[in-house]
Short mmCIF file of C-alpha atoms in Angstrom, two decimals:
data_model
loop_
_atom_site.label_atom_id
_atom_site.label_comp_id
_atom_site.label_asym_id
_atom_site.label_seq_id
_atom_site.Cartn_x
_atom_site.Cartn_y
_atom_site.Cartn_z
CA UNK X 1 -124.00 8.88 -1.37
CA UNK X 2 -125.62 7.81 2.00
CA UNK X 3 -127.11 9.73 4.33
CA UNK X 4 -123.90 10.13 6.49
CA UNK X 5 -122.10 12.10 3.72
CA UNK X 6 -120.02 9.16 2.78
CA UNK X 7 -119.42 7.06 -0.48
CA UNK X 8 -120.00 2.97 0.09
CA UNK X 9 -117.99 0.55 -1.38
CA UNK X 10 -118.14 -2.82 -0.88
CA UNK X 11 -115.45 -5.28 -0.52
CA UNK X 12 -115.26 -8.92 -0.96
CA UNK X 13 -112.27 -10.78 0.12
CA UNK X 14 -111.63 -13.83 1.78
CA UNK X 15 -109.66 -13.17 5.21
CA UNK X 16 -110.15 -17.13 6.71
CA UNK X 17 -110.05 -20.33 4.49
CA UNK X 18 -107.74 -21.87 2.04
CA UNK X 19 -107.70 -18.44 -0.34
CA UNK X 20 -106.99 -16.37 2.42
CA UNK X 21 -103.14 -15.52 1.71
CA UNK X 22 -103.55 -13.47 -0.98
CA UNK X 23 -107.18 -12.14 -0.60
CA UNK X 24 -106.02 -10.65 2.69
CA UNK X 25 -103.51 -8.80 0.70
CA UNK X 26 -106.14 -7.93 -2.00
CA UNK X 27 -108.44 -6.46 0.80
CA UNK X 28 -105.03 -4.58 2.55
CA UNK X 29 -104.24 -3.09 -1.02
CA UNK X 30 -107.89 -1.71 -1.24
CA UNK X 31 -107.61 -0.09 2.50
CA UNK X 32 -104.46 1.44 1.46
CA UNK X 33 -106.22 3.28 -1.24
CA UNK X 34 -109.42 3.88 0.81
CA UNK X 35 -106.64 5.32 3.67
CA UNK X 36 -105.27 7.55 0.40
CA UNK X 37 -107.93 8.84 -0.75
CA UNK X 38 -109.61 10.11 2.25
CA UNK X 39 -106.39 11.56 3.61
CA UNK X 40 -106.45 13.37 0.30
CA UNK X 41 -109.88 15.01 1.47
CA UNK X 42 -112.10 12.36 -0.07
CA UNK X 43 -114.20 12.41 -2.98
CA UNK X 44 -115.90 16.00 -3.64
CA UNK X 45 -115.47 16.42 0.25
CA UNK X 46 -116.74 12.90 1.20
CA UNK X 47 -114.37 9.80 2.24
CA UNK X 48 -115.11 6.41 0.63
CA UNK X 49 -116.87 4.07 3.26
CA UNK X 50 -116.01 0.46 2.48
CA UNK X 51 -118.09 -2.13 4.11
CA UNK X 52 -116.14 -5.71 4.17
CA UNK X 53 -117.37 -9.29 4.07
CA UNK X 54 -115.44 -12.36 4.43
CA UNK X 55 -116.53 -15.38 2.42
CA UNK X 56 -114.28 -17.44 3.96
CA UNK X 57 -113.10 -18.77 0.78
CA UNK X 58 -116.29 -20.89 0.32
CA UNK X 59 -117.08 -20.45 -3.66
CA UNK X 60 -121.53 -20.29 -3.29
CA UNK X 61 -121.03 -17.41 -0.21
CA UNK X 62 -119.84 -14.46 -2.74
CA UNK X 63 -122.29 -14.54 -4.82
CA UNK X 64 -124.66 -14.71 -1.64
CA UNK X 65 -122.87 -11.40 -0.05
CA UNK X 66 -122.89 -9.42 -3.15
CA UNK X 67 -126.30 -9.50 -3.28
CA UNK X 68 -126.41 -9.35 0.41
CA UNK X 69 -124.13 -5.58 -0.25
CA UNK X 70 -126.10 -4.50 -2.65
CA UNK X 71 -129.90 -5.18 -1.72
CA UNK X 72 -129.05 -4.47 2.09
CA UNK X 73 -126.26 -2.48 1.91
CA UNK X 74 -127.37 -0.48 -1.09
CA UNK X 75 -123.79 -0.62 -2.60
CA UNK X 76 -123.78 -0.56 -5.89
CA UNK X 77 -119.94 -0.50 -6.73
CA UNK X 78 -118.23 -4.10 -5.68
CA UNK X 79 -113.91 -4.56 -5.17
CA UNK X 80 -113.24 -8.76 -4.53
CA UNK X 81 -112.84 -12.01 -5.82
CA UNK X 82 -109.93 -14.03 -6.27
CA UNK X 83 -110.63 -17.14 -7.88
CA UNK X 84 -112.48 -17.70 -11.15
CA UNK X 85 -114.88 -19.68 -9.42
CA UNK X 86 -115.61 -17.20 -6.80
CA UNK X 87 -115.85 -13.99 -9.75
CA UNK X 88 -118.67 -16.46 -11.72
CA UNK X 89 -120.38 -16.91 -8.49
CA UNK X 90 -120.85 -12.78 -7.95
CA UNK X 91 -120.96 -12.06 -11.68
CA UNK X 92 -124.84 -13.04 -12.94
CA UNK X 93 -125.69 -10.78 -9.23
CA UNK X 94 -123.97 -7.47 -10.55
CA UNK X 95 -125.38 -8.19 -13.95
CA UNK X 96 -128.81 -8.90 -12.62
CA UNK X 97 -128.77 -5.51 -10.19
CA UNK X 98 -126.67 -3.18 -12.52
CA UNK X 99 -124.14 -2.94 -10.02
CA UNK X 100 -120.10 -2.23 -10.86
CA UNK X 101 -117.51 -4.61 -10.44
CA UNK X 102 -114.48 -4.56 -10.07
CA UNK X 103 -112.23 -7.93 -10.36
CA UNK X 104 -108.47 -7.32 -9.20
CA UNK X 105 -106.88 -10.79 -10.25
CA UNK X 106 -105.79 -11.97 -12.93
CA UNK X 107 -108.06 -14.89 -14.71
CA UNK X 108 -108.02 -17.22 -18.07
CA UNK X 109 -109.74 -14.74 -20.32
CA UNK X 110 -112.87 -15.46 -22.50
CA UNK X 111 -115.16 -13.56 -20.89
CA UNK X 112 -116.79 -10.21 -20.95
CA UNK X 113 -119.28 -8.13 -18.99
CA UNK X 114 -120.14 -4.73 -19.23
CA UNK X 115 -120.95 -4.62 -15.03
CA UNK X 116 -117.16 -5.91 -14.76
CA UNK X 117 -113.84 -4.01 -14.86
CA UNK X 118 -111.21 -6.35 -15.16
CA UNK X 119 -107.49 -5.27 -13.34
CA UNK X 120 -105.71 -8.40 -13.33
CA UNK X 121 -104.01 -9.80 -16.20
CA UNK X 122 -105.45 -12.16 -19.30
CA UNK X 123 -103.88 -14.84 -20.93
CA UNK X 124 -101.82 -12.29 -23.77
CA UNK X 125 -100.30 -10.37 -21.04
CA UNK X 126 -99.05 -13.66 -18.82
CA UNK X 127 -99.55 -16.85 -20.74
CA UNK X 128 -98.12 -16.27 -23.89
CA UNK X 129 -94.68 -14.42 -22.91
CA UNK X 130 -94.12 -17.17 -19.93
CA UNK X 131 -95.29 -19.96 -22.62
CA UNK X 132 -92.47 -18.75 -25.07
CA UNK X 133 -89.72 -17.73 -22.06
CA UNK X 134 -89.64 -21.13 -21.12
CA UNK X 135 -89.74 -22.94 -24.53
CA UNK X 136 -87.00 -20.49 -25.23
CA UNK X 137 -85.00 -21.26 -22.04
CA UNK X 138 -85.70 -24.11 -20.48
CA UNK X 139 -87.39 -26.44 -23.40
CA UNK X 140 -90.38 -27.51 -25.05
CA UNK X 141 -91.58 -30.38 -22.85
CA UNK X 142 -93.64 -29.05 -20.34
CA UNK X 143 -95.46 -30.79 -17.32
CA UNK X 144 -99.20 -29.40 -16.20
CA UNK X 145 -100.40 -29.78 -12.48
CA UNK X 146 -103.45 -27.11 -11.18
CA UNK X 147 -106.14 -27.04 -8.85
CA UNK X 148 -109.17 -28.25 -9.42
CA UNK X 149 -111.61 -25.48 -10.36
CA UNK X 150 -112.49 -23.13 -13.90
CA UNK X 151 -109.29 -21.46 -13.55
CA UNK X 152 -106.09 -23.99 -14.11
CA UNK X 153 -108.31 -25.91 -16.77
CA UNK X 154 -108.96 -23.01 -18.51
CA UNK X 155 -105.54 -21.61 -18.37
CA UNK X 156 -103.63 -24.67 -19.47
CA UNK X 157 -106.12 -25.09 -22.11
CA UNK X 158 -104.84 -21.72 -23.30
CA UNK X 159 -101.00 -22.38 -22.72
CA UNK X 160 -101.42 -26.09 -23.97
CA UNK X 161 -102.60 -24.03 -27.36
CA UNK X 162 -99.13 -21.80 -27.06
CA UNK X 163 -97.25 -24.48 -26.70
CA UNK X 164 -98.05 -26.26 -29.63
CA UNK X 165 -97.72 -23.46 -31.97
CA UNK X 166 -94.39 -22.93 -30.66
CA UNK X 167 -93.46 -26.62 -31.40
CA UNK X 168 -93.74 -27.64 -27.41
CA UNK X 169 -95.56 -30.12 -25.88
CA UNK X 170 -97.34 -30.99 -22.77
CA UNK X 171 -96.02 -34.33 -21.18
CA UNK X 172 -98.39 -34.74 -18.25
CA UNK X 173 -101.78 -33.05 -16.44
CA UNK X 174 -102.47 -33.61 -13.18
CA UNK X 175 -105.39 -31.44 -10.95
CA UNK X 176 -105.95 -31.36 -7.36
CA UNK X 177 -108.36 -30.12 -4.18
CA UNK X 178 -107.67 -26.65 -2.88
CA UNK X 179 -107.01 -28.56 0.25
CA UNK X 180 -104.28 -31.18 -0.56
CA UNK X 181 -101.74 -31.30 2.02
CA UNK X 182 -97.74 -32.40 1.02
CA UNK X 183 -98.25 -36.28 1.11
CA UNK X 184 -101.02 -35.89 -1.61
CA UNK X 185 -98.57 -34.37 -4.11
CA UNK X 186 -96.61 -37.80 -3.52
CA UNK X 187 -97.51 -39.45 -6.67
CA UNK X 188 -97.16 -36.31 -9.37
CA UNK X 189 -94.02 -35.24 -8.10
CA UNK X 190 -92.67 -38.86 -8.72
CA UNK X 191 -94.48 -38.58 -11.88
CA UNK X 192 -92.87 -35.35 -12.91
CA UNK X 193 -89.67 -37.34 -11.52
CA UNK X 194 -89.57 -39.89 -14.52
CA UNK X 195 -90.81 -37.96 -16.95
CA UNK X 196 -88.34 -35.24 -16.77
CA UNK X 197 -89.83 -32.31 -18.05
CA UNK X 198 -87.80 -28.90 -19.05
CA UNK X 199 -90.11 -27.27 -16.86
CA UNK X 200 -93.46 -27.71 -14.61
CA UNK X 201 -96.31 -24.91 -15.32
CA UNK X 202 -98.35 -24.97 -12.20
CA UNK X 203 -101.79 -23.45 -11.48
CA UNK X 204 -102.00 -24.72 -8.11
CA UNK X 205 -103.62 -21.69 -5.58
CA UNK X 206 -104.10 -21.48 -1.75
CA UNK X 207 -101.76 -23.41 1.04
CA UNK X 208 -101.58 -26.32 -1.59
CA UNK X 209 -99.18 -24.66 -3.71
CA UNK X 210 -97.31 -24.24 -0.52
CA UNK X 211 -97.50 -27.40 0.19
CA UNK X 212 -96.41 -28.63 -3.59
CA UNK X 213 -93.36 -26.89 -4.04
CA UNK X 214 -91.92 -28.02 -0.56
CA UNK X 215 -93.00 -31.29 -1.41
CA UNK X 216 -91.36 -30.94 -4.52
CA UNK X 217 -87.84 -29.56 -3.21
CA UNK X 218 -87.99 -32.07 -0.84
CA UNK X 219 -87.72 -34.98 -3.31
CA UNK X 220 -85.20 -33.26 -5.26
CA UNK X 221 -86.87 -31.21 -7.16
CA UNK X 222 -84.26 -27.79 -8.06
CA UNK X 223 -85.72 -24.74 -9.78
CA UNK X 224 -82.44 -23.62 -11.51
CA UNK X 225 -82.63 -26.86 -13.32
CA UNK X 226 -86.44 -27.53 -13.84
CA UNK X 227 -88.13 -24.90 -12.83
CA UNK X 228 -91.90 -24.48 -11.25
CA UNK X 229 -93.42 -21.73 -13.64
CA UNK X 230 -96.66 -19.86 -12.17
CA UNK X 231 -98.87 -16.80 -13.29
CA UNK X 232 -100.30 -17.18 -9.59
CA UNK X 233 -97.40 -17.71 -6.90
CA UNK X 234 -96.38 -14.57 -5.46
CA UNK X 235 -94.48 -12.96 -2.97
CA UNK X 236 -96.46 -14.29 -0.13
CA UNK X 237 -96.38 -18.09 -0.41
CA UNK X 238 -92.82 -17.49 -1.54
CA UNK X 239 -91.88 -16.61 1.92
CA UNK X 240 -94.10 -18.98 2.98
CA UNK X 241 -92.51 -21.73 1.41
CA UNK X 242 -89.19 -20.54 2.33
CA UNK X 243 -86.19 -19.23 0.02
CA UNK X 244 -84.14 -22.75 -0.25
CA UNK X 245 -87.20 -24.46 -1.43
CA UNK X 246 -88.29 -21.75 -4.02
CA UNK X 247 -84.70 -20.32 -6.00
CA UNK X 248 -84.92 -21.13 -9.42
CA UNK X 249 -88.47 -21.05 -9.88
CA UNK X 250 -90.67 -18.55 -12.19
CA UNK X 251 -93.58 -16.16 -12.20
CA UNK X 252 -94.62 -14.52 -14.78
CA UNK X 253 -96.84 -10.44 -13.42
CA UNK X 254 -97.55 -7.60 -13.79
CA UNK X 255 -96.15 -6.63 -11.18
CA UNK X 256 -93.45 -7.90 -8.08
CA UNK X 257 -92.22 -6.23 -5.17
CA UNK X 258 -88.96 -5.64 -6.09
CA UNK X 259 -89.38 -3.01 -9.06
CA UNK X 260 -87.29 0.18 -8.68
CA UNK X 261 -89.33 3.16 -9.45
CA UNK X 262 -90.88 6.00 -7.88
CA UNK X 263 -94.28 5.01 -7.83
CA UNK X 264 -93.35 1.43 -6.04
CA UNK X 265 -91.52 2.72 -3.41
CA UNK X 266 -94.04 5.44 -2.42
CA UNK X 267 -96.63 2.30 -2.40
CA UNK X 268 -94.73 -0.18 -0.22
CA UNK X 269 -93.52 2.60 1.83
CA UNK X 270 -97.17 3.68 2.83
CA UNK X 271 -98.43 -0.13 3.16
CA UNK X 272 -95.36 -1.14 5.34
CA UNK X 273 -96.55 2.21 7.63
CA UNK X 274 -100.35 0.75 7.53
CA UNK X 275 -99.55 -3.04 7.82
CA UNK X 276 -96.21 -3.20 9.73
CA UNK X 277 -94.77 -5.08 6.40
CA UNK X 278 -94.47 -5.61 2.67
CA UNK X 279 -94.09 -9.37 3.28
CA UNK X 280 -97.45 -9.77 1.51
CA UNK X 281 -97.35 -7.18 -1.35
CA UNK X 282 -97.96 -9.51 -4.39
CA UNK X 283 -99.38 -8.21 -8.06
CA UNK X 284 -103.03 -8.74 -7.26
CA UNK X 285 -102.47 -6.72 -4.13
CA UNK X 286 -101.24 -4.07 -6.10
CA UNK X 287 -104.26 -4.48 -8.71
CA UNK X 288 -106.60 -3.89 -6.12
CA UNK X 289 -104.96 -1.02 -4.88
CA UNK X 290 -105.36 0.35 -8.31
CA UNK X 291 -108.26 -0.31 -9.04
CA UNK X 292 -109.85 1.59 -5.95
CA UNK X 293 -107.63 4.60 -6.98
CA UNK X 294 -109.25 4.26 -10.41
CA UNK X 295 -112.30 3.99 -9.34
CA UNK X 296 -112.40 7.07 -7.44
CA UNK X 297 -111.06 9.10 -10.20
CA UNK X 298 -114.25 8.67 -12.28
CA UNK X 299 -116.25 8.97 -9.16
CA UNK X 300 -114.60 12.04 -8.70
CA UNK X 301 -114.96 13.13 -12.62
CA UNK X 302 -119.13 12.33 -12.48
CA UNK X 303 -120.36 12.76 -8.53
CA UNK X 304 -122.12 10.27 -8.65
CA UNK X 305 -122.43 6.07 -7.86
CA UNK X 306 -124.23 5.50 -11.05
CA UNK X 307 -123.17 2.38 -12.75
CA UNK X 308 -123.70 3.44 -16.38
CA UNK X 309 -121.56 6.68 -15.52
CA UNK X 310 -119.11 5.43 -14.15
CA UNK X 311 -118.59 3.17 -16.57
CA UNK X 312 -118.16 5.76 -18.69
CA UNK X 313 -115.84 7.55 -16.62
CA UNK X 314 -113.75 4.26 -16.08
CA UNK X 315 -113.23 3.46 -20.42
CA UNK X 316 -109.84 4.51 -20.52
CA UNK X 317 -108.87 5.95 -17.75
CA UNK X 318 -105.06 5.60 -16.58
CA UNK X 319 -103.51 5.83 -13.43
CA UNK X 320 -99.69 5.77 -12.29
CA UNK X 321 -99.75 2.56 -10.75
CA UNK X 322 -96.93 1.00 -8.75
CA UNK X 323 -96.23 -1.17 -11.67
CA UNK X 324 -96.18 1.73 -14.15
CA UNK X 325 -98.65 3.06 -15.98
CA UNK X 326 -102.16 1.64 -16.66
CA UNK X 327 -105.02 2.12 -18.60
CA UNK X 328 -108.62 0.48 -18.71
CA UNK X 329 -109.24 -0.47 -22.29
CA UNK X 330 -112.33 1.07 -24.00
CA UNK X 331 -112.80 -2.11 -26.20
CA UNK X 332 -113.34 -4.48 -23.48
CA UNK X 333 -113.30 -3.07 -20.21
CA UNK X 334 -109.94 -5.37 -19.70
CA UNK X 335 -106.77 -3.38 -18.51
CA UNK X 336 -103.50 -2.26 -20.38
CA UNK X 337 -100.14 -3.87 -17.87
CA UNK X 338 -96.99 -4.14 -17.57
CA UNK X 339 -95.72 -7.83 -18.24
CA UNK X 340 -92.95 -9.36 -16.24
CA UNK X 341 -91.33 -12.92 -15.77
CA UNK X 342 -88.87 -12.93 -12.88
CA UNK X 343 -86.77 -15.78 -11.08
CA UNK X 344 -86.64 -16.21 -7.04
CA UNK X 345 -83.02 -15.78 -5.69
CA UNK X 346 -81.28 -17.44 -3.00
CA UNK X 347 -82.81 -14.90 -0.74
CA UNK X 348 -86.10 -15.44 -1.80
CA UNK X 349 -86.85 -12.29 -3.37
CA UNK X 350 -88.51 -12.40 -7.34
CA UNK X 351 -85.29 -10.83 -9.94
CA UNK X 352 -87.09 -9.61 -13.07
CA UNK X 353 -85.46 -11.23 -16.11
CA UNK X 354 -87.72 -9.90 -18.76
CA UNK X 355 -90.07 -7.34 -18.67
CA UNK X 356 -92.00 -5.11 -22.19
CA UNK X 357 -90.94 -1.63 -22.89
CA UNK X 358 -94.87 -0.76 -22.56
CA UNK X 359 -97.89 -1.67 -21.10
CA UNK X 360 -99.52 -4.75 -23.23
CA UNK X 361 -103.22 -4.03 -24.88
CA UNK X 362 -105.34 -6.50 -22.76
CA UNK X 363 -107.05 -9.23 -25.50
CA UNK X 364 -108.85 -11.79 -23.42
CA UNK X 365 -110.19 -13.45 -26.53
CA UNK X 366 -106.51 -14.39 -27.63
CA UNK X 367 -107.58 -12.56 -31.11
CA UNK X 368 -103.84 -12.05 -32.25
CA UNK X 369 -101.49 -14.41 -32.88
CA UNK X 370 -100.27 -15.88 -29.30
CA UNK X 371 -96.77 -16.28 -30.30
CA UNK X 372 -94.30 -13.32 -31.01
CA UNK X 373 -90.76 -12.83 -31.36
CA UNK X 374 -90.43 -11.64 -27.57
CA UNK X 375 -86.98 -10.40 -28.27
CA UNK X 376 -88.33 -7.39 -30.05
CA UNK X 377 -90.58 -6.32 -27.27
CA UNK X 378 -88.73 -7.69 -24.06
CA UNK X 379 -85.47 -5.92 -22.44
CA UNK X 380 -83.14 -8.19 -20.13
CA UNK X 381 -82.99 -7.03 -16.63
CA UNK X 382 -79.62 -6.93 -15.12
CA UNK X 383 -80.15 -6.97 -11.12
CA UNK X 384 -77.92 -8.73 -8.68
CA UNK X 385 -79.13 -12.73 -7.35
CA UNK X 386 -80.75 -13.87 -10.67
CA UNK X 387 -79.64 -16.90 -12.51
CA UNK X 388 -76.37 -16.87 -14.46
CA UNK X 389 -75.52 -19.00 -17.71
CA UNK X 390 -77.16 -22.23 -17.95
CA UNK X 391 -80.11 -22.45 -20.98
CA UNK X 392 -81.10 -19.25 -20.60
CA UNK X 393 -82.39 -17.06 -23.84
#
């Protein structure tokens, strides 16, 4: 605790630069909860104090400003990060200083630190049911294009293994800067044009993947008959790339704006009042949001910022998110989730098709077997503007 009577936090999201889109609405889901908690009277009498750095999306600066937070600062508990790049940058610094952090996106797995809590989902909770939704679907030939960073390799690496033990088959790979504007998706999109692939699994972040699937519509490119599949594009670039260029195309979350429940409606409700809109309410939004409200439930169950305590506090703990129920796994410091794959309408708005009866046991070393008979585990969703007949499952 500081001298003022308040609990620091620090946060480290990107509000200028080419990640900016949805680590604004990271940093806007972790306010919310800040906002929450101290309207609730704060922890033990004492509201949370976040203090906020932008690293304008350049990779080397978060490492530099969590060390900045916690040797200047003196915060020792960390909320940011986005891309995979960005989270390895920051991640020897909290392991060096003993510091907490707390990583509200989801990533490619294979990794563990005890200094990390990890809120976003891993590869069995997103790859795997999206890998066998669209085999199952759509087909089994399946087209790769990604940004170029740790991130999309690693990821396809892991869906590229799915794939093939469901009999599909990757029939093109293409990567690309963070920054590539519409003309410089030219040559893959006529690529993907000639190939003809069931589907295109994309791991493209930032304004490019804007900038692809406009690109993409605008050669002819149709979601309802080959879909682009993401674990990253949410409600945000969505609007931003505009309703006509997006229907037909798939995400597979935790979480999307448009669940019905209690919890959801109480969280958009309070964000629209704080922000003005839920335009920009997307899963890792709602991760972070969690994650602070988790967070201050163990601070509140040991009084104090001590990283080995907290920790402590933190192995499986559950909160009532606005997804449903979570829970931080003892065995790995990975998170239990919900697991969704939903379809953009004509309006522009993500229809779940699928979604588990119960939150999925996070296992970011793909231990079990990554393919299942989804059918057993996965309900349909019936809700209005969603794709009728065609090859669905």
């Amino acid at each position: 605790m500081t001298r003022n009577g308040s609990w620091k936090i620090g946060l480290l999201f990107s509000t200028s630069g080419v990640t900016s889109i949805i680590e604004q609405s990271q940093l806007n889901g972790a306010l919310l909860a800040i906002d929450e908690i101290n309207a609730m009277g704060g922890i033990k009498g004492s509201p949370l104090e976040p203090v906020s750095y932008d690293p304008g999306s350049i990779v080397p600066r978060y490492g530099e400003l969590a060390e900045r937070l916690i040797i200047e600062d003196k915060v020792n508990v960390i909320f940011g990060c986005y891309m995979s790049s960005s989270r390895k940058e920051v991640l020897p610094v909290v392991e060096r200083r003993n510091a907490l952090f707390f990583y509200p996106t989801l990533y490619e797995g294979f990794e563990y630190s005890p200094n990390v809590i990890y809120g976003g989902a891993c590869p069995n909770q997103n790859s795997v049911p999206l890998a066998n939704y669209l085999m199952s679907a759509f087909g089994k030939r399946i087209f790769f294009v990604g940004s170029d960073y740790i991130y999309p390799y690693e990821s396809n690496r892991v869906m590229r293994n799915v794939l093939r033990q469901g009999g599909g088959e990757v029939v093109g790979e293409r990567y690309f800067d963070l920054e590539t504007c519409s003309d410089g998706f030219d040559d893959v999109i006529k690529d993907i044009m000639d190939v003809r692939p069931d589907a295109i699994f994309s791991t493209i972040v930032g304004q490019s993947c804007i900038e692809f699937y406009r690109s993409y519509h605008a050669a002819g490119g149709d979601g309802r008959i080959c879909p682009i599949a993401s674990l990253t594009t949410n409600e945000g670039e969505i609007n931003a790339i505009g309703a006509r260029a997006s229907v037909g195309h798939i995400t597979a979350a935790p979480y999307f704006r448009s669940i019905s429940s209690v919890a959801n409606r109480r969280f958009l409700k309070a964000y629209e009042q704080k922000f003005g809109s839920t335009i920009d309410v997307t899963s890792c939004c709602e991760a972070a949001y969690s994650q602070v409200h988790l967070f201050a439930t163990a601070l509140e169950e040991t009084g104090e910022m001590d990283t080995d305590c907290l920790r402590e506090a933190l192995l499986g703990a559950s909160f009532d998110a606005p997804q449903g129920q979570i829970k931080i796994d003892p065995d790995n410091n990975h998170t239990y989730l919900q697991s969704r794959i939903a379809t953009v309408n004509e309006d522009g708005e993500f229809v779940i098709d699928l979604k588990v009866r119960r939150a999925i046991k996070p296992d970011p070393y793909l231990v079990f077997p990554a393919i299942h008979d989804w059918s057993f585990h996965t309900q349909k969703v019936s809700a209005g503007g969603g794709r009728g007949g065609g090859r669905h499952a």
